[in-house]
Short mmCIF file of C-alpha atoms and ligand atoms in Angstrom, two decimals:
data_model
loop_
_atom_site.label_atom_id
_atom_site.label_comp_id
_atom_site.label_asym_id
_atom_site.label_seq_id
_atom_site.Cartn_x
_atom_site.Cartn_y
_atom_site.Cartn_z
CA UNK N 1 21.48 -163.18 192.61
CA UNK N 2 21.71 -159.41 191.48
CA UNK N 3 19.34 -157.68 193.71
CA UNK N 4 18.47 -155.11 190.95
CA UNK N 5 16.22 -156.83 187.91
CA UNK N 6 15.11 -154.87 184.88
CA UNK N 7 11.47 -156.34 183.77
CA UNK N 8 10.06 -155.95 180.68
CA UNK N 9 6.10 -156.41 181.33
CA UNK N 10 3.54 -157.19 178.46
CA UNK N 11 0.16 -157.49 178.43
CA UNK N 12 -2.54 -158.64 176.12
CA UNK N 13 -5.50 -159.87 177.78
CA UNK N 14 -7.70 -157.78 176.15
CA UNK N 15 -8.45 -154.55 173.76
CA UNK N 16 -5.17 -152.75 175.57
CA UNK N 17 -1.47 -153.71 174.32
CA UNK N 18 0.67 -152.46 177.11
CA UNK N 19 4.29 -153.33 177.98
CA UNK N 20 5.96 -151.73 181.02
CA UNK N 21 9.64 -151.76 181.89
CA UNK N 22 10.27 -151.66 185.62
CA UNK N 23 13.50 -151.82 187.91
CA UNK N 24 12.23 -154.05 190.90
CA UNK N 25 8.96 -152.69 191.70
CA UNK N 26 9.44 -149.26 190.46
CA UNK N 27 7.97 -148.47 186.75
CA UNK N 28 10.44 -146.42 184.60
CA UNK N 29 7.77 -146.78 181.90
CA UNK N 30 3.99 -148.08 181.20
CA UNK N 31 2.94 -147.50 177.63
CA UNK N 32 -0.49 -148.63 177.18
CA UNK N 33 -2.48 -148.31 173.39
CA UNK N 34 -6.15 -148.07 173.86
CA UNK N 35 -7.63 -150.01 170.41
CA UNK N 36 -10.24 -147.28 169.41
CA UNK N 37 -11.67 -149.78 166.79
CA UNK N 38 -14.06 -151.39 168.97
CA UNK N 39 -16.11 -148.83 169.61
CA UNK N 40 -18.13 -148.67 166.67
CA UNK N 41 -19.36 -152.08 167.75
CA UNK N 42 -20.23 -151.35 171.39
CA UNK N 43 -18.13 -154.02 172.75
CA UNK N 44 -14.57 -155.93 171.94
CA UNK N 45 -14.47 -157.96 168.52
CA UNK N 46 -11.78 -160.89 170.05
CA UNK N 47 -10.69 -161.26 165.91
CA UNK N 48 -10.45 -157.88 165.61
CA UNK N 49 -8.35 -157.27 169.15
CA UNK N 50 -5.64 -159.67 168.19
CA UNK N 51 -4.86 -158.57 165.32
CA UNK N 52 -4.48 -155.17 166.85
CA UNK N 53 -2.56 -156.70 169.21
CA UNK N 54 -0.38 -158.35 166.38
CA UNK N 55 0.34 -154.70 164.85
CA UNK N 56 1.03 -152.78 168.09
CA UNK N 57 3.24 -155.09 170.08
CA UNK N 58 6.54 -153.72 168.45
CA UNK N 59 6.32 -150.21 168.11
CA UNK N 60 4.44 -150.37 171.74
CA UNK N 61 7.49 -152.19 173.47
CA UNK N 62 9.73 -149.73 171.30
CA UNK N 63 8.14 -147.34 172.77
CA UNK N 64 8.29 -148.70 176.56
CA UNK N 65 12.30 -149.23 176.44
CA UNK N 66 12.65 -145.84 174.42
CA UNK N 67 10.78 -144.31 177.84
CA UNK N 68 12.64 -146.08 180.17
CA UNK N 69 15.52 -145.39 178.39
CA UNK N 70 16.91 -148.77 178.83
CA UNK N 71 18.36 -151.11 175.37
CA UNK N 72 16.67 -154.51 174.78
CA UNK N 73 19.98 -156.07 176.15
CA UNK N 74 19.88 -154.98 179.81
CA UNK N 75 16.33 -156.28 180.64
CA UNK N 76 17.04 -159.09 183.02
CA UNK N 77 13.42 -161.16 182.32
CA UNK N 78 10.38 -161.00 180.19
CA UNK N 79 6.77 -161.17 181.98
CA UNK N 80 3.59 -161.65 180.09
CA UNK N 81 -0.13 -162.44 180.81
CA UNK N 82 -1.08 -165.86 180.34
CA UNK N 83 -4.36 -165.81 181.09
CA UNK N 84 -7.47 -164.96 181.95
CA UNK N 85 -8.31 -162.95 178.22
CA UNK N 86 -8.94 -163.25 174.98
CA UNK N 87 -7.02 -166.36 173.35
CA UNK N 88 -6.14 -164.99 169.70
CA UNK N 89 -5.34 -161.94 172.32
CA UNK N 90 -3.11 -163.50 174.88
CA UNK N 91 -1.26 -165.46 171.92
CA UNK N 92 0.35 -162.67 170.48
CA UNK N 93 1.63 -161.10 173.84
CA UNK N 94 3.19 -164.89 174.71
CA UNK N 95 4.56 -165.95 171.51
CA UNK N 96 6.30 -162.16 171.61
CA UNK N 97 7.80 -163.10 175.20
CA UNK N 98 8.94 -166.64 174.15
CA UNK N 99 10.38 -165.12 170.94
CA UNK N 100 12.21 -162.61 173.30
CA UNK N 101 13.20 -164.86 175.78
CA UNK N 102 14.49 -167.17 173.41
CA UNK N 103 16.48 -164.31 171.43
CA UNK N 104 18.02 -162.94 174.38
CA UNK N 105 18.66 -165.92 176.29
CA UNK N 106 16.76 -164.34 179.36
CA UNK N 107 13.92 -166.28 181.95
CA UNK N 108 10.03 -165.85 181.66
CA UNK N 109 7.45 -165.46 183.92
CA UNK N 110 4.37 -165.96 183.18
CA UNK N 111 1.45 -164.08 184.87
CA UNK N 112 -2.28 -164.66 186.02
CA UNK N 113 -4.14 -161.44 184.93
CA UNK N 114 -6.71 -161.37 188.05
CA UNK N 115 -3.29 -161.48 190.59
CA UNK N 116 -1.80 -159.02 188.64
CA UNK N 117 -4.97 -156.56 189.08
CA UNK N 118 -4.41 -157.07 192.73
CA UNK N 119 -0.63 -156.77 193.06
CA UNK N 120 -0.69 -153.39 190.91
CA UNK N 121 -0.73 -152.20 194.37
CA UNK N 122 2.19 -152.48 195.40
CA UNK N 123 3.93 -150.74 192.69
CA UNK N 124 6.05 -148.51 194.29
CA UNK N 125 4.18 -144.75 193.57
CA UNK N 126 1.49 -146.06 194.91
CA UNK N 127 -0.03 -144.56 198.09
CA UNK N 128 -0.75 -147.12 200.49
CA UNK N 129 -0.93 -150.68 200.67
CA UNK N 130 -2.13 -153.56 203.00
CA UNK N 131 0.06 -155.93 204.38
CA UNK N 132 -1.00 -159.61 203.76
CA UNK N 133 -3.10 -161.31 204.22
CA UNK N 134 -5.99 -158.99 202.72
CA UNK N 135 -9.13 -159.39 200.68
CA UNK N 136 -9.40 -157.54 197.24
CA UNK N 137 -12.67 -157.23 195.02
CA UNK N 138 -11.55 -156.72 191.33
CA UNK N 139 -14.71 -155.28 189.39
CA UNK N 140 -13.74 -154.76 185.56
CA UNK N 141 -15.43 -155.30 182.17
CA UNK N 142 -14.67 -158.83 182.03
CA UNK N 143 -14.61 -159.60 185.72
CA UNK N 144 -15.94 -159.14 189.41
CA UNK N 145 -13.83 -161.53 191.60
CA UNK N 146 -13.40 -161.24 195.51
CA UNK N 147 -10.57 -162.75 196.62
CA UNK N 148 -8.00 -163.60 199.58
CA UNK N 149 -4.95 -162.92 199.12
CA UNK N 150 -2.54 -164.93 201.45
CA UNK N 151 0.76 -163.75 200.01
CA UNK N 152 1.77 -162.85 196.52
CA UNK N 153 1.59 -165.99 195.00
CA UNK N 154 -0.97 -167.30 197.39
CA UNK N 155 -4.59 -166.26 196.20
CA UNK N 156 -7.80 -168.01 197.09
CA UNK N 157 -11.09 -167.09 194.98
CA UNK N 158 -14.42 -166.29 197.44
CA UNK N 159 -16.56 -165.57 194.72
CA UNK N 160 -16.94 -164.20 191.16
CA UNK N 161 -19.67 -163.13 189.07
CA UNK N 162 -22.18 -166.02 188.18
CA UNK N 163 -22.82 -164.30 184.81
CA UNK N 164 -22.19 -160.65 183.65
CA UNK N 165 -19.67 -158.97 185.21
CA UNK N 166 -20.15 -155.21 186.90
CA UNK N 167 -18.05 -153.34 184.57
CA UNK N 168 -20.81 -155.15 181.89
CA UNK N 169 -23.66 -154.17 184.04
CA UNK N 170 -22.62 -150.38 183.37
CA UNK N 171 -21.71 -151.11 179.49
CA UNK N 172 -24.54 -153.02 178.51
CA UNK N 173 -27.14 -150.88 180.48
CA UNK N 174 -25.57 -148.12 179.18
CA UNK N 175 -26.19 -148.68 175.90
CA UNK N 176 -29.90 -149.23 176.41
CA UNK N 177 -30.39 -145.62 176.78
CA UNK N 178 -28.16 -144.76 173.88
CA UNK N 179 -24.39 -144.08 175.84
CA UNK N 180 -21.40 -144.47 173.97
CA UNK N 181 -18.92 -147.93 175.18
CA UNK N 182 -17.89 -147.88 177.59
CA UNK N 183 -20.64 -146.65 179.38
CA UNK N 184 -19.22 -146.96 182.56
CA UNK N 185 -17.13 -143.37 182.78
CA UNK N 186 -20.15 -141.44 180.96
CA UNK N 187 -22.85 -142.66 183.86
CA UNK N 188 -20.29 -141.94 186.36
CA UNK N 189 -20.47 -138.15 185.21
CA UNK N 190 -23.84 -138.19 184.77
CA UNK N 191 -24.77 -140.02 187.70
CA UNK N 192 -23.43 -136.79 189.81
CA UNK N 193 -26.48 -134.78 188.80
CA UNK N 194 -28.83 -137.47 189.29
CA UNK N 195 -30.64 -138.65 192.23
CA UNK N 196 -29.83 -142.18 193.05
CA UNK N 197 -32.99 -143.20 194.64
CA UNK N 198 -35.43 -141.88 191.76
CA UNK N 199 -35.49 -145.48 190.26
CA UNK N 200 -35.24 -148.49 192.30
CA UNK N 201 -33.88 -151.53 190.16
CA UNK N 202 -33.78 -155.12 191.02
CA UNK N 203 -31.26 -156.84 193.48
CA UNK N 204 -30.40 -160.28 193.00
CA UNK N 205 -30.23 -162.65 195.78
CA UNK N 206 -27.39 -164.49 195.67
CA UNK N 207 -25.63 -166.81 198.13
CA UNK N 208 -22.09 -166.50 199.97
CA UNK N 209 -19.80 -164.12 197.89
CA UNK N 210 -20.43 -164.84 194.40
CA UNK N 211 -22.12 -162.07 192.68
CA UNK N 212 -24.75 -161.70 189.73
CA UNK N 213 -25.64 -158.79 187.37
CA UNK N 214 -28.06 -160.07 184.51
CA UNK N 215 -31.38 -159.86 186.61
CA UNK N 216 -30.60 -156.05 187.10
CA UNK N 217 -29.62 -155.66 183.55
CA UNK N 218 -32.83 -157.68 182.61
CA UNK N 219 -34.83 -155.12 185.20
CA UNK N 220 -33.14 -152.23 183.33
CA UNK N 221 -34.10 -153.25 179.90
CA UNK N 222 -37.68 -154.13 180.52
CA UNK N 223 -38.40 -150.61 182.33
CA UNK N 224 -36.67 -148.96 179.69
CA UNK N 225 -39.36 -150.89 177.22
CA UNK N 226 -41.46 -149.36 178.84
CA UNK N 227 -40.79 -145.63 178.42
CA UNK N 228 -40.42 -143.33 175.61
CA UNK N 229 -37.33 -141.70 174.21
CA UNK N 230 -38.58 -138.18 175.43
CA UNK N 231 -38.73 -140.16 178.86
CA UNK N 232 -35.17 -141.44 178.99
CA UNK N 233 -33.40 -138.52 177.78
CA UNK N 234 -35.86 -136.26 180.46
CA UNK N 235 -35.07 -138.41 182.98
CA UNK N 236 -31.30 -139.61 181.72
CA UNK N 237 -29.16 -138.59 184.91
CA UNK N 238 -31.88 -140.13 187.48
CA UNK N 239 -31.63 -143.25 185.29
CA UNK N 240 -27.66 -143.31 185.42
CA UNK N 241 -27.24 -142.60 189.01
CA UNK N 242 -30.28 -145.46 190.49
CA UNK N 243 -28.83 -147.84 187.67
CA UNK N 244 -25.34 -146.92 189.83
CA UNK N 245 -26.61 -146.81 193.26
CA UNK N 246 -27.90 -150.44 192.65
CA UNK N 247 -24.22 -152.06 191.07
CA UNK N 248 -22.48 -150.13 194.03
CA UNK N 249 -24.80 -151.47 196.86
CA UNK N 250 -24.14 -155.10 195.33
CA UNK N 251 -20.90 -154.72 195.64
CA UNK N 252 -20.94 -152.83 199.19
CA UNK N 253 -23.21 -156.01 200.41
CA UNK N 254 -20.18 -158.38 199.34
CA UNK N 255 -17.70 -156.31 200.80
CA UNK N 256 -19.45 -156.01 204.21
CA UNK N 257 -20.52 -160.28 204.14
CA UNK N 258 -16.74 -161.25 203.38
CA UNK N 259 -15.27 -158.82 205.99
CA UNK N 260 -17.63 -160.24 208.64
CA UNK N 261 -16.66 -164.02 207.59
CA UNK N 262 -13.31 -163.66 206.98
CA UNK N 263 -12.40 -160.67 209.96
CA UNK N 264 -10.07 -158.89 207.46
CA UNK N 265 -10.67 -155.57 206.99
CA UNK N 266 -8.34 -154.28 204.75
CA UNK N 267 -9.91 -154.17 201.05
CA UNK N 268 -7.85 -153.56 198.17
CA UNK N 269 -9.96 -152.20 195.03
CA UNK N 270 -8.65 -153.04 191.50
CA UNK N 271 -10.42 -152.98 187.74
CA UNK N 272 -11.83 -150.12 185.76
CA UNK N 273 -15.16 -150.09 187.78
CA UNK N 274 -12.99 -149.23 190.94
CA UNK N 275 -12.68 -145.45 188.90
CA UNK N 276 -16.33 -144.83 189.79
CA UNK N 277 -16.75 -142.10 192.36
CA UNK N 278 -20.01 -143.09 193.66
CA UNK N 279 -18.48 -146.33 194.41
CA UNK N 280 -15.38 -144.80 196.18
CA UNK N 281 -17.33 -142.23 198.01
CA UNK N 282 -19.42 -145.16 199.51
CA UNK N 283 -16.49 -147.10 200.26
CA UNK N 284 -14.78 -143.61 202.56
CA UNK N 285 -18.56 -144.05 204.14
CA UNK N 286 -17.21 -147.67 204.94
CA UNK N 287 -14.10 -146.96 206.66
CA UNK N 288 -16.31 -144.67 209.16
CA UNK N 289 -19.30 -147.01 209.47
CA UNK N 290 -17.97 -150.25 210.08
CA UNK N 291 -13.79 -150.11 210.07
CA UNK N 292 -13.36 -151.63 206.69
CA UNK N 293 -10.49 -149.89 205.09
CA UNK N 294 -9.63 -149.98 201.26
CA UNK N 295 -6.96 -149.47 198.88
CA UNK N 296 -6.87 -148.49 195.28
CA UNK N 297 -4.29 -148.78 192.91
CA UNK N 298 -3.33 -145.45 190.74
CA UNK N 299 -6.10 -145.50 188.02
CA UNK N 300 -3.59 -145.34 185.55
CA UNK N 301 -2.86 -149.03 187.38
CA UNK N 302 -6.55 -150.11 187.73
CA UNK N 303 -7.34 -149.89 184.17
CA UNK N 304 -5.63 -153.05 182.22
CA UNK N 305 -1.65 -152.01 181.64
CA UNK N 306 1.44 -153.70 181.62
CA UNK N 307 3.23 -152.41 184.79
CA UNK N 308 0.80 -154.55 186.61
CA UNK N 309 2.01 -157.77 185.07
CA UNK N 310 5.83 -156.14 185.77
CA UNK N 311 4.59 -156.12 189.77
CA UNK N 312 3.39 -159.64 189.64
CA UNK N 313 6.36 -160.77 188.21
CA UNK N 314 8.91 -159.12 190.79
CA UNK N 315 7.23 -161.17 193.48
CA UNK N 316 7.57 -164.62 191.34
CA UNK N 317 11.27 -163.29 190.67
CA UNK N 318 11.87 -162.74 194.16
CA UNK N 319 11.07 -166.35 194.89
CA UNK N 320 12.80 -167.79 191.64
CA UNK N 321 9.64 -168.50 189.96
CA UNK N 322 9.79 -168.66 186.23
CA UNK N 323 8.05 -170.16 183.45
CA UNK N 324 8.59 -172.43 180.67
CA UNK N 325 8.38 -171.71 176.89
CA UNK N 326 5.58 -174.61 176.83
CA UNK N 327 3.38 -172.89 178.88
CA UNK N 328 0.14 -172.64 177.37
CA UNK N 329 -2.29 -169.55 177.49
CA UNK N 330 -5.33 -170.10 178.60
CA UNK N 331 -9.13 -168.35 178.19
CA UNK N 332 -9.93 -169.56 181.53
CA UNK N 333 -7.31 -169.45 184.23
CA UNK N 334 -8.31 -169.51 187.90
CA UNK N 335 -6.50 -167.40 190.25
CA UNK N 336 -6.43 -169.96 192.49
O1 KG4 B 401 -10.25 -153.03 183.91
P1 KG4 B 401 -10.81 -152.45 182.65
O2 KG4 B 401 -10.16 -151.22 182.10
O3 KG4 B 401 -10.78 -153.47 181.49
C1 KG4 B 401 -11.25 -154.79 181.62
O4 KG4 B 401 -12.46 -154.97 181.47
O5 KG4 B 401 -10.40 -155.67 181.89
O6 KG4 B 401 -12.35 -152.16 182.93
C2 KG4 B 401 -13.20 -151.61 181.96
C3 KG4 B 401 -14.58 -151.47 182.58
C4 KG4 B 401 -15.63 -151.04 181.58
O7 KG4 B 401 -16.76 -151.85 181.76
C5 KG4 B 401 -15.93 -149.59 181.97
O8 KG4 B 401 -17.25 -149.19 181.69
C6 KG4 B 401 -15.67 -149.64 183.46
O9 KG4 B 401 -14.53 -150.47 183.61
N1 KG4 B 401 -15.39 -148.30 184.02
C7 KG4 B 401 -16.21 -147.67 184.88
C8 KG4 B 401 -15.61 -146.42 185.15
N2 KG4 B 401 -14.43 -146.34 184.47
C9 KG4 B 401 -14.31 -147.52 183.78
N3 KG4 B 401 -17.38 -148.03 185.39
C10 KG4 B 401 -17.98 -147.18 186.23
N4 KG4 B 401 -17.49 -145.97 186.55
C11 KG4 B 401 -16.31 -145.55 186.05
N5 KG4 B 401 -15.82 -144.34 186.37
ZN1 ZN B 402 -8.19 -156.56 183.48
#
């Protein structure tokens, strides 16, 4: 087998249609469109994202190849997410790959979303990585997963949200006190001219690693029932940085119980939420405290994009896995 493999990556899990064209693991191109159209409504419309998706996938993979400056005809397989997402999403990213794969007579891979978040770090500008086996705590809009990650195609779940995810917890909270979607960047920056302990919000108690957000977010809403609009907007940076103090020490808490019960200590970060500075500033306090050391993909990486799915499918390639043009794409599909 050639040693050198020219990938073209798509993904379209979500509200981002991305396709990436790597050589091995090295990205020569990750174009990712951002649909704006959402954010009148505070949240992804799944009939509105596909067909998004549906108008974007051409020029956006036009635009990938143009980038890499590679023609359709050298790339050597076609990756795509298959899952976890949005289905109407996901279908328009696989039935482009099939058509592709068919057309140019090339293999598929198909690609778990969640792994991909993971694997992101080992694309090749990044600037560490762990060696396996690790853990790796993926904290996004749609997701909050810990996981162990044997080997590249070897990933056991620990524990997952049991209901909103963290990335949610910051959205949805967010918008309570009137902050744009996604909330999570603007309480970030607000959140550093706050004090974190003016407000103490609720912490759930939840067994073993799984994780749960909609007691805080219930907490949230009924104290901000209870004030007026002169109080939040008085009091708006205290608000954002307690309200982030409390998702951060959940997470922290999981981090520190699966490090003592699974004596790895090597963390790798991945999903939007892993952009929040509190949360990575706590995480440096970590590596001092108690030898846990972690690992964060380049943001433009951690955020949903193609090159991510390109990764993932180097390691399958590596190890002659491919797919089949019957595989189905799925809503729900388990890491492990
Ligand atoms: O991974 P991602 O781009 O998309 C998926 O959800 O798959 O994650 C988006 C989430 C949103 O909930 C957004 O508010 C959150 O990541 N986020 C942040 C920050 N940047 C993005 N949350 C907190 N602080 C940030 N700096
Ligand atoms: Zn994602």
């Amino acid at each position: 087998m050639n040693d050198e493999i020219l990938i073209l990556a798509i993904e379209t899990s979500c509200d981002d249609t991305s396709a990436a064209i790597l050589k091995n693991d090295m990205v020569l191109s990750n174009i990712v469109s951002s649909q704006k159209i959402h954010e009148i409504y505070g949240g992804v419309v799944p009939e509105l994202a596909s067909r998004e998706h549906d108008k974007l996938i051409v020029p956006v993979v036009k635009e990938a190849l143009s980038k890499a400056n590679i023609s359709l005809t050298e790339i050597g397989v076609i990756a795509y997410t298959r899952g976890p997402g949005l289905l109407g999403s996901l279908l328009v990213g696989s039935s482009f790959a099939k058509s592709l794969s068919i057309s140019l007579n090339i293999p598929i891979i198909e690609i778990n979303h969640m792994q991909a978040h993971i694997l992101s770090i080992y694309i090749k500008d990044n600037i560490s990585s762990p060696k396996f086996p690790f853990l790796a705590l993926t904290v996004s809009g749609g997701h909050t997963q810990l996981v162990r990650v044997e080997s590249a195609v070897n990933f056991k779940e620990l524990g997952a949200t049991l209901d909103d995810a963290a990335g949610e917890a910051f959205d949805k909270c967010g918008k309570m006190i009137g902050l744009d979607y996604p909330a999570g960047p603007i309480i970030d920056n607000l959140a550093k001219n706050g004090n974190p302990k003016s407000f103490k919000f609720s912490k759930p108690r939840v067994e073993g690693l799984n994780f749960s957000f909609s007691g805080l977010k219930t907490n949230f809403k009924n104290f901000i029932n209870s004030k007026s609009d002169q109080f939040i907007k008085s009091n708006m940076n205290d608000l954002c940085a307690s309200l982030q103090n409390t998702i951060v020490e959940i997470l922290i808490d999981k981090i520190k119980k699966a490090y003592n019960k699974h004596d790895i200590p090597h963390f790798v970060i991945c999903g939007g939420v892993s952009a929040n500075s509190f949360l990575r500033h706590k995480l440096k306090e970590l590596e001092i405290s108690d030898n846990i050391y972690t690992y964060f993909p380049k943001v433009s990486y951690s955020t949903d994009n193609a090159a991510m799915i390109g990764i993932a499918a180097y390691f399958k390639f590596k190890q002659s896995i491919f797919g089949k043009l019957t595989d189905q794409s799925t809503s729900r599909y388990p890491i492990s």
